[in-house]
PDB file of C-alpha atoms in Angstrom:
ATOM      1  CA  MET A 188      -7.164   8.164 -13.625  1.00  0.00           C
ATOM      2  CA  SER A 189      -6.781   9.471 -10.086  1.00  0.00           C
ATOM      3  CA  VAL A 190      -7.654   7.329  -7.065  1.00  0.00           C
ATOM      4  CA  ASP A 191      -7.980   8.242  -3.375  1.00  0.00           C
ATOM      5  CA  VAL A 192      -5.657   5.933  -1.444  1.00  0.00           C
ATOM      6  CA  ILE A 193      -6.496   5.607   2.249  1.00  0.00           C
ATOM      7  CA  PHE A 194      -3.765   4.175   4.446  1.00  0.00           C
ATOM      8  CA  LEU A 195      -4.893   2.432   7.634  1.00  0.00           C
ATOM      9  CA  PRO A 196      -4.636   2.426  10.586  1.00  0.00           C
ATOM     10  CA  ASP A 197      -4.176   6.225  10.609  1.00  0.00           C
ATOM     11  CA  ARG A 198      -6.631   6.949   7.747  1.00  0.00           C
ATOM     12  CA  ILE A 199      -4.118   9.096   5.841  1.00  0.00           C
ATOM     13  CA  THR A 200      -5.509   9.851   2.387  1.00  0.00           C
ATOM     14  CA  VAL A 201      -3.563  10.836  -0.726  1.00  0.00           C
ATOM     15  CA  LYS A 202      -4.330  11.006  -4.430  1.00  0.00           C
ATOM     16  CA  ALA A 203      -2.498   8.585  -6.701  1.00  0.00           C
ATOM     17  CA  GLU A 204      -2.554   7.481 -10.298  1.00  0.00           C
ATOM     18  CA  VAL A 205      -3.624   3.964 -11.283  1.00  0.00           C
ATOM     19  CA  GLY A 206      -0.501   1.813 -11.560  1.00  0.00           C
ATOM     20  CA  GLU A 207       1.653   4.113  -9.433  1.00  0.00           C
ATOM     21  CA  PRO A 208       3.913   1.967  -7.194  1.00  0.00           C
ATOM     22  CA  LEU A 209       2.423   1.526  -3.720  1.00  0.00           C
ATOM     23  CA  LEU A 210       5.770   2.171  -2.005  1.00  0.00           C
ATOM     24  CA  GLU A 211       6.049   5.561  -3.718  1.00  0.00           C
ATOM     25  CA  VAL A 212       2.488   6.528  -2.802  1.00  0.00           C
ATOM     26  CA  ALA A 213       3.108   5.549   0.826  1.00  0.00           C
ATOM     27  CA  LYS A 214       6.355   7.522   0.930  1.00  0.00           C
ATOM     28  CA  ARG A 215       4.600  10.602  -0.452  1.00  0.00           C
ATOM     29  CA  ALA A 216       1.986  10.204   2.308  1.00  0.00           C
ATOM     30  CA  GLY A 217       4.728  10.075   4.960  1.00  0.00           C
ATOM     31  CA  ILE A 218       4.185   6.378   5.618  1.00  0.00           C
ATOM     32  CA  THR A 219       7.059   3.927   5.896  1.00  0.00           C
ATOM     33  CA  ILE A 220       6.424   0.390   4.743  1.00  0.00           C
ATOM     34  CA  PRO A 221       9.214  -1.991   5.788  1.00  0.00           C
ATOM     35  CA  THR A 222      11.037  -3.600   2.874  1.00  0.00           C
ATOM     36  CA  GLY A 223      13.541  -6.362   2.439  1.00  0.00           C
ATOM     37  CA  CYS A 224      14.372  -7.699  -0.988  1.00  0.00           C
ATOM     38  CA  LEU A 225      12.352  -5.210  -3.099  1.00  0.00           C
ATOM     39  CA  MET A 226      11.484  -8.097  -5.439  1.00  0.00           C
ATOM     40  CA  GLY A 227       8.399  -9.554  -3.723  1.00  0.00           C
ATOM     41  CA  SER A 228      10.179 -12.655  -2.427  1.00  0.00           C
ATOM     42  CA  CYS A 229      10.593 -11.877   1.267  1.00  0.00           C
ATOM     43  CA  HIS A 230       7.070 -10.461   1.858  1.00  0.00           C
ATOM     44  CA  ALA A 231       8.361  -7.860   4.331  1.00  0.00           C
ATOM     45  CA  CYS A 232       6.321  -5.187   2.538  1.00  0.00           C
ATOM     46  CA  GLU A 233       2.957  -6.970   2.518  1.00  0.00           C
ATOM     47  CA  VAL A 234      -0.113  -4.779   2.785  1.00  0.00           C
ATOM     48  CA  GLU A 235      -3.803  -5.582   2.618  1.00  0.00           C
ATOM     49  CA  ILE A 236      -5.870  -3.967  -0.129  1.00  0.00           C
ATOM     50  CA  ASP A 237      -9.559  -3.290   0.558  1.00  0.00           C
ATOM     51  CA  GLY A 238      -9.620  -5.922   3.285  1.00  0.00           C
ATOM     52  CA  ASP A 239      -9.684  -8.838   0.882  1.00  0.00           C
ATOM     53  CA  ARG A 240      -6.234  -9.463  -0.588  1.00  0.00           C
ATOM     54  CA  THR A 241      -2.608  -9.185   0.409  1.00  0.00           C
ATOM     55  CA  VAL A 242       0.075  -7.902  -1.958  1.00  0.00           C
ATOM     56  CA  CYS A 243       3.762  -7.061  -1.777  1.00  0.00           C
ATOM     57  CA  SER A 244       3.862  -3.281  -2.041  1.00  0.00           C
ATOM     58  CA  CYS A 245       7.353  -3.313  -3.574  1.00  0.00           C
ATOM     59  CA  ILE A 246       6.043  -4.862  -6.799  1.00  0.00           C
ATOM     60  CA  SER A 247       2.410  -3.691  -6.798  1.00  0.00           C
ATOM     61  CA  GLY A 248       0.773  -0.581  -8.142  1.00  0.00           C
ATOM     62  CA  VAL A 249      -2.409   1.280  -7.252  1.00  0.00           C
ATOM     63  CA  PRO A 250      -5.278  -0.823  -8.604  1.00  0.00           C
ATOM     64  CA  GLY A 251      -7.780   0.709 -11.012  1.00  0.00           C
ATOM     65  CA  GLY A 252     -11.490   0.394 -11.486  1.00  0.00           C
ATOM     66  CA  GLN A 253     -12.527   2.248  -8.350  1.00  0.00           C
ATOM     67  CA  GLU A 254     -12.440   5.776  -6.989  1.00  0.00           C
ATOM     68  CA  GLN A 255     -10.947   4.794  -3.628  1.00  0.00           C
ATOM     69  CA  VAL A 256      -8.587   2.098  -2.362  1.00  0.00           C
ATOM     70  CA  THR A 257      -7.902   1.232   1.269  1.00  0.00           C
ATOM     71  CA  ILE A 258      -4.411  -0.006   2.122  1.00  0.00           C
ATOM     72  CA  ASN A 259      -3.983  -1.566   5.550  1.00  0.00           C
ATOM     73  CA  VAL A 260      -0.355  -1.189   6.530  1.00  0.00           C
ATOM     74  CA  TYR A 261       0.484  -3.651   9.230  1.00  0.00           C
ATOM     75  CA  ILE A 262       3.909  -4.571  10.486  1.00  0.00           C
ATOM     76  CA  ASP A 263       4.914  -8.106  11.328  1.00  0.00           C
ATOM     77  CA  PRO A 264       6.705  -7.807  14.676  1.00  0.00           C
ATOM     78  CA  THR A 265       8.763 -10.924  13.907  1.00  0.00           C
ATOM     79  CA  TRP A 266      10.221  -9.504  10.697  1.00  0.00           C
TER      80      TRP A 266
END
């Protein structure tokens, strides 16, 4: 199933498949998400999904069950 993934703050939208790794979707959209360990331990790659939960994009895929997902990419200036 295909999902519209909207990356904030720039509102860049790309199509992705449910379960596709978030880092790969972001890269395809031309968006760089900072990474550290690539195992979900350091939390450098945290993003907010649909304004209600935070996930590590290095170990998370595009969620299913909806036609559109909003990913808020924010960068921690202290990282």
